[in-house]
Coordinates of C-alpha atoms in Angstrom, one line a residue:
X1 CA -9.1 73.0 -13.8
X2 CA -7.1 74.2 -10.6
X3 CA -8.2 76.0 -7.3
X4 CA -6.3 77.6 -4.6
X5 CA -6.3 73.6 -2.9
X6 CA -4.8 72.5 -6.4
X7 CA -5.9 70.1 -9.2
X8 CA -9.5 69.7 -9.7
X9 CA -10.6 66.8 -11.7
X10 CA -13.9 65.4 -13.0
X11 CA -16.0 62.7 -11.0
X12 CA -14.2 60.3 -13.5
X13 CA -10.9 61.5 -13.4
X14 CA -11.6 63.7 -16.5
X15 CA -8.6 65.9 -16.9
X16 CA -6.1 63.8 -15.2
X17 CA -3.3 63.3 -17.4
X18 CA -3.2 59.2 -18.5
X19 CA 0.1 57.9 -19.7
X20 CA -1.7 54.5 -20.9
X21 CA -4.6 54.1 -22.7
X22 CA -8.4 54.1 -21.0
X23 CA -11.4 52.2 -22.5
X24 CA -14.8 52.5 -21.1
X25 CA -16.7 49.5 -20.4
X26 CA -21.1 50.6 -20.0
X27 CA -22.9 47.9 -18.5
X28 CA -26.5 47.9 -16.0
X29 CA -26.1 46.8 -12.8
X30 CA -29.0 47.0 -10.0
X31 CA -31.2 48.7 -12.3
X32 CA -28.8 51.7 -13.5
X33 CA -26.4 52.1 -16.4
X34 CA -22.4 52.1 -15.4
X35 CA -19.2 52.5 -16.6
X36 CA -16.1 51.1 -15.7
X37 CA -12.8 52.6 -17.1
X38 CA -9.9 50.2 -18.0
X39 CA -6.7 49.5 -19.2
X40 CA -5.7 46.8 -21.8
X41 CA -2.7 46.8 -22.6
X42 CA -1.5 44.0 -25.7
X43 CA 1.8 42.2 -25.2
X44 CA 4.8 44.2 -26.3
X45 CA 6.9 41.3 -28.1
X46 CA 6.4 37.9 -28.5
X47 CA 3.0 36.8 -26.1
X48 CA 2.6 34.1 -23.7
X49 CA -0.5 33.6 -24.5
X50 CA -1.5 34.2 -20.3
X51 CA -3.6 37.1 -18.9
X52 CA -2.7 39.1 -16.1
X53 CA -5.7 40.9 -14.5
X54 CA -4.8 43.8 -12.1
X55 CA -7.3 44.9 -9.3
X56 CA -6.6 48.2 -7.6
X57 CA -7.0 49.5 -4.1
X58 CA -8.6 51.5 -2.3
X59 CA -6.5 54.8 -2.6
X60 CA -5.3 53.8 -5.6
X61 CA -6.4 53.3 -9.4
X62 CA -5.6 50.9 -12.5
X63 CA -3.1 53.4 -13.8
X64 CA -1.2 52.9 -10.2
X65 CA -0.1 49.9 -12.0
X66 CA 1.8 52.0 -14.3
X67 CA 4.9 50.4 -14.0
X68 CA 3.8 46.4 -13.1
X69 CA 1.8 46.8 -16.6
X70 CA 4.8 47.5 -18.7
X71 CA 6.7 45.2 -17.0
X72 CA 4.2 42.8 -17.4
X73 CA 3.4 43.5 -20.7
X74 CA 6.7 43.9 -22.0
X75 CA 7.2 40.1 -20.2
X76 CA 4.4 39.0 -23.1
X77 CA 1.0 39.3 -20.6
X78 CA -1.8 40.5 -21.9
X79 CA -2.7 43.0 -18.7
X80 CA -5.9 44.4 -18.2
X81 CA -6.2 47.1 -15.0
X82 CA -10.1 47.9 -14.2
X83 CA -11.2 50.3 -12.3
X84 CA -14.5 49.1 -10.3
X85 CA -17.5 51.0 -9.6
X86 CA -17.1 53.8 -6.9
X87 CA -13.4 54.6 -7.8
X88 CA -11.3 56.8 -10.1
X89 CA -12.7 56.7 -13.7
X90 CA -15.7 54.4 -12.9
X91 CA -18.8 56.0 -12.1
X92 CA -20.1 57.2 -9.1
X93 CA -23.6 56.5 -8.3
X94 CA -25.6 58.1 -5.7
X95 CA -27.1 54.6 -4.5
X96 CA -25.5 51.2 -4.7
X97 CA -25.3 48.0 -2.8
X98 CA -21.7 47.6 -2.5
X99 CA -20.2 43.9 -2.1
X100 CA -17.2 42.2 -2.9
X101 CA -19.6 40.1 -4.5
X102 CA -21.2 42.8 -6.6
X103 CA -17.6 43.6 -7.9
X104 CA -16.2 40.6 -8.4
X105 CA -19.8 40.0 -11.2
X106 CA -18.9 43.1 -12.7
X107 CA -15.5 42.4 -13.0
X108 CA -16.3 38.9 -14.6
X109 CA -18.8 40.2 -17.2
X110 CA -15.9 42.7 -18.2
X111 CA -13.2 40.0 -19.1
X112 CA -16.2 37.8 -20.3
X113 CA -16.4 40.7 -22.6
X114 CA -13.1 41.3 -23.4
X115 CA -12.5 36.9 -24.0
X116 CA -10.2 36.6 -21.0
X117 CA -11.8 33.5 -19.7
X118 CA -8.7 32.8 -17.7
X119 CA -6.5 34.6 -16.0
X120 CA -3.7 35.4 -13.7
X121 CA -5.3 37.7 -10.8
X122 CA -3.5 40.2 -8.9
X123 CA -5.0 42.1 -5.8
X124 CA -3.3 44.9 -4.4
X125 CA -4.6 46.3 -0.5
X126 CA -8.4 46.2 -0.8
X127 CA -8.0 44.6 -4.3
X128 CA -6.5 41.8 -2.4
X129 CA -10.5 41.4 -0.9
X130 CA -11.8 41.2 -3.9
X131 CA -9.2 39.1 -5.9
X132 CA -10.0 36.4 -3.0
X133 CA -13.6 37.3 -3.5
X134 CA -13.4 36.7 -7.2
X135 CA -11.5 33.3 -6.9
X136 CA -13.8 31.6 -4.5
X137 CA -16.9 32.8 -6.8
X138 CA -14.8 31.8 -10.2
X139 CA -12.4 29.8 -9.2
X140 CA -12.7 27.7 -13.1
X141 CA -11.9 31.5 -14.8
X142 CA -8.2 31.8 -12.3
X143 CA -5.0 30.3 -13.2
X144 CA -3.4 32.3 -10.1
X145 CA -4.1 34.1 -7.5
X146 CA -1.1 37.3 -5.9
X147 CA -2.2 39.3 -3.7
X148 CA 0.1 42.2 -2.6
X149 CA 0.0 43.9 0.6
X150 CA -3.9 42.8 0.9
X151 CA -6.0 44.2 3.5
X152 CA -8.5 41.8 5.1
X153 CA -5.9 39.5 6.9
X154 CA -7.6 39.9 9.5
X155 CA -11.1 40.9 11.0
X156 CA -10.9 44.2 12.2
X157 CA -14.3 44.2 13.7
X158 CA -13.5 41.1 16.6
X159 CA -10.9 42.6 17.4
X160 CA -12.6 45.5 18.8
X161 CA -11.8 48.3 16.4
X162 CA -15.3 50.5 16.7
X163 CA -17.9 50.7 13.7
X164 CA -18.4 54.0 11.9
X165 CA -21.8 54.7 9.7
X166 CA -21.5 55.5 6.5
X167 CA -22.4 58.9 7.1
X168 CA -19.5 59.6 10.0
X169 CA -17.0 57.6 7.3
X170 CA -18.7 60.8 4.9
X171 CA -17.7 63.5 7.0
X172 CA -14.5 62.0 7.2
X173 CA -13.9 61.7 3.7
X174 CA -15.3 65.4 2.5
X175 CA -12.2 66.7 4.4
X176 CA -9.5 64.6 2.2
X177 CA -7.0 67.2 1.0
X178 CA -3.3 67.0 -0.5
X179 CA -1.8 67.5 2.7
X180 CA -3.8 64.5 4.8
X181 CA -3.7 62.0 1.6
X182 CA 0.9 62.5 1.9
X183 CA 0.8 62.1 5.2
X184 CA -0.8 59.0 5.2
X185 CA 0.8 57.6 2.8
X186 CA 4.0 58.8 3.6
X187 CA 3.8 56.7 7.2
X188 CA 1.8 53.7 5.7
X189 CA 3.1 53.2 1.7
X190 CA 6.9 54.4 2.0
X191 CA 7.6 53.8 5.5
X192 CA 8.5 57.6 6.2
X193 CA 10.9 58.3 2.8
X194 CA 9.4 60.3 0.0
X195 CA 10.1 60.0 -3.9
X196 CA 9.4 62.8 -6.2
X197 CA 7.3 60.2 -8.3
X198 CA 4.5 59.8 -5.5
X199 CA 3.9 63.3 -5.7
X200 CA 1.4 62.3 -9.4
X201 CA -0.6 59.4 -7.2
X202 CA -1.5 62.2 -4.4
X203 CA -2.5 64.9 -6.9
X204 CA -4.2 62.4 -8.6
X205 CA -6.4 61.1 -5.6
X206 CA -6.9 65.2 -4.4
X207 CA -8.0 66.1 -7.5
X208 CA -10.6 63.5 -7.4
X209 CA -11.3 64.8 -3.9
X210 CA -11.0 68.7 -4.9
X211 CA -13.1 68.4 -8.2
X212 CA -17.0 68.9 -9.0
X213 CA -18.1 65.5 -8.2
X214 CA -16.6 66.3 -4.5
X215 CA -19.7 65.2 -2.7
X216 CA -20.2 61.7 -5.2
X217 CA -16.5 60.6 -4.6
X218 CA -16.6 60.8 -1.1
X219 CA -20.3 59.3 -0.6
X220 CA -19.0 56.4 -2.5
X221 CA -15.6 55.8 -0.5
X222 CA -17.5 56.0 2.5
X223 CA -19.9 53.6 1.4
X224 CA -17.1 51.5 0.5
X225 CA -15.5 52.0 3.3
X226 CA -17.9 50.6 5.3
X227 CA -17.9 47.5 2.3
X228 CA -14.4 46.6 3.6
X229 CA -15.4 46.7 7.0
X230 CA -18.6 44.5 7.7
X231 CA -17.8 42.0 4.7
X232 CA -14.3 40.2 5.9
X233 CA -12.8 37.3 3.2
X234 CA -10.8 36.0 6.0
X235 CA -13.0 33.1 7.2
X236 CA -13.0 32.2 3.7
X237 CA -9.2 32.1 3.1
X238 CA -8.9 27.9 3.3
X239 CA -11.7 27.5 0.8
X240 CA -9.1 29.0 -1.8
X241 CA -8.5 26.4 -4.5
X242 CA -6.6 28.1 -6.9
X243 CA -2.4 28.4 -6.4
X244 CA -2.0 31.4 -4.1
X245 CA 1.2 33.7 -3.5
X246 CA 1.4 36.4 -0.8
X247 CA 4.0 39.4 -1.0
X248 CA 4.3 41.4 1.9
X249 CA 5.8 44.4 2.7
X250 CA 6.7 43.7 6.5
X251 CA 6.5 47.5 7.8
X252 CA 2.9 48.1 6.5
X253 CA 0.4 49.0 9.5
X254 CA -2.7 49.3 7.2
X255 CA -5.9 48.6 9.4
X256 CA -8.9 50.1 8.5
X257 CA -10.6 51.7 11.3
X258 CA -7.3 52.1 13.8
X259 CA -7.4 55.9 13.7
X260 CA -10.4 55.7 16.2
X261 CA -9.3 52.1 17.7
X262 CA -9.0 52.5 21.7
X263 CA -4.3 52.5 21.6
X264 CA -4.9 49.1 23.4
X265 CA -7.0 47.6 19.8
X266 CA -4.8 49.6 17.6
X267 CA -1.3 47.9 19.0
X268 CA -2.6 44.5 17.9
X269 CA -4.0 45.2 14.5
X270 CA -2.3 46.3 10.9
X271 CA 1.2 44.1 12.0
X272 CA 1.9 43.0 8.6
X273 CA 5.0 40.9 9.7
X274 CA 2.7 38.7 12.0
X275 CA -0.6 38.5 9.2
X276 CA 1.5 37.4 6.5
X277 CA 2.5 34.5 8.2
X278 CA -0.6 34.1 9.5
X279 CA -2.4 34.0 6.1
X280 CA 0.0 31.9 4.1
X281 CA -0.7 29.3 7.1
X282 CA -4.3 29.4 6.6
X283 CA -3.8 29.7 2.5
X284 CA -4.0 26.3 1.2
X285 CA -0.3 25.4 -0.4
X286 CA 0.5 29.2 -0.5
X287 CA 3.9 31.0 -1.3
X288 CA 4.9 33.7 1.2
X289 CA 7.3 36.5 -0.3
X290 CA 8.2 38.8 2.3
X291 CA 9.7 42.3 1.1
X292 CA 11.7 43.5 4.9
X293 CA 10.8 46.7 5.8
X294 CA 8.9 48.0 3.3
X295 CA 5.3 49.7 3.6
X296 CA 1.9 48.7 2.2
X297 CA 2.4 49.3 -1.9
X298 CA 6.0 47.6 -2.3
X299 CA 5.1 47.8 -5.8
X300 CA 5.3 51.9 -6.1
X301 CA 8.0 52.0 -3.5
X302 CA 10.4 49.6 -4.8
X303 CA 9.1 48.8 -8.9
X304 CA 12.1 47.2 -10.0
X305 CA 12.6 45.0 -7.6
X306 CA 9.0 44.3 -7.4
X307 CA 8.3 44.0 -10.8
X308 CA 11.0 40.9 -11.1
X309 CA 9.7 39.0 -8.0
X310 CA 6.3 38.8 -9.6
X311 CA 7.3 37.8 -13.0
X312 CA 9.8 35.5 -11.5
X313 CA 6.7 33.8 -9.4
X314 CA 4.6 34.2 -12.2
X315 CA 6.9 31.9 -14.0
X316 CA 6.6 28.9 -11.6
X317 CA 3.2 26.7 -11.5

């Protein structure tokens, strides 16, 4: 379905166009049946026997992974790529407690279901939250721990960025359109240079936005929104136990909550080249990779190069 604003896609994603495979996974969580899609993709070639679990972002989805899951796959990982409750092809309920917590269980019961009792995880910008979520609660079930470009590093909050309520972050989100989601990430993700190929990632996320579960999709970012905001992992970063690597795009400025941060509050937050530092220091053991100049998803704007840093770090203990 299209209108004059462009795509318009189900509350689900319905209608998107998938180039990998999506399974459903139904299970009841505070009292309500929900589904969480996912990918699982099979090793192409001979296996390693190691599973690589992917965990999305915010503006993104488990099919964002596109090209890390081939590359990961074709590397002999098994690679799964959920997508958690409140986001692209998961359901959308009207009323949920969201917690990193809450998503990191769900998460857990689906590998428990799928027999991945170990794995390799991989957070990506709010993904990177719950991936460091997920290892302090299972740390047994986590060979190793990447996040990419995580949000969190710091806590927005004490440094005097203002609250908003869930219903101002609602108002805010009803008026996503094309045009506001490529601007954004145009500045944030790809450090002001534009690729044909991230045209699909904003159509995708505006068609979300543009289609009949409008209202749905937008209550749930905002309640998520204000997740990522009042529940900070960074006090908890030295508690990690499991072998951690950082990679860091240095020109990223992600901070949630700077658009209405006084310009003193918003000069000293988001500063990616300081926080990665920062983190691997407070990381037990950790491995800092550092990709210069490049925005907040050095995965989409550089694949490649991305895609052989990981595997090459995912070789080494």
């Amino acid at each position: 379905m299209a209108t004059a604003a462009g795509p318009a896609y189900g509350p689900e994603l319905q209608g998107f166009n998938f180039t990998l495979p999506v399974q459903k996974y139904t299970f009841t969580s505070q009292g309500q049946p929900l589904t969480m899609g996912y990918i699982d993709m099979k090793p192409q070639g001979k296996a390693n026997g190691r599973t690589v679990v992917l965990m999305h972002g915010k503006n993104f989805c488990g099919i964002t992974w596109e090209t890390s899951i081939n590359a990961l796959s074709r590397a002999g990982y098994r690679v799964i790529a959920p997508d958690q409750i409140g986001f692209c092809t998961a359901s959308k309920p009207a009323h949920y407690q969201y917690s990193f917590q809450q998503l990191a269980q769900n998460t857990h019961r689906l590998l428990s279901s799928l027999k991945a009792d170990r794995v390799t995880l991989i957070g990506h910008s709010t993904g990177g939250m719950l991936a460091t979520r997920y290892a302090l609660m299972y740390p047994q079930a986590v060979e190793k721990l990447v996040m990419v470009n995580p949000i969190g590093l710091e806590d927005w909050k004490a440094k005097g960025v203002p609250w908003r309520s869930v219903d101002e972050w609602y108002q805010r989100e009803l008026k996503t359109s094309a045009a506001s989601i490529k601007k954004y990430e145009l500045n944030t993700y790809y450090t002001g240079k534009w690729k044909p190929e991230y045209d699909r990632w904003v159509t995708m996320l505006a068609g979300l936005n543009n289609g009949s579960g409008k209202k749905a999709v937008a209550w749930n970012s905002a309640l998520i929104y204000d997740m990522i905001f009042t529940q900070p992992v960074y006090y908890e970063f030295n508690d990690l136990t499991v072998p951690t690597t950082l990679m860091i795009g240095t020109a990223d400025t992600t901070a949630i909550g700077s658009d209405i941060a006084p310009p003193e509050v918003k000069a000293k937050v988001g500063n990616y080249e300081q926080l990665g530092k920062q983190a691997a220091k407070l990381i037990p053991h950790a491995i800092l990779i550092e990709f210069a100049g490049m925005g907040h998803a050095p995965q989409m704007e550089a694949p490649e190069k991305f895609n052989q840093t990981l595997l090459d770090n995912l070789g080494s203990p």
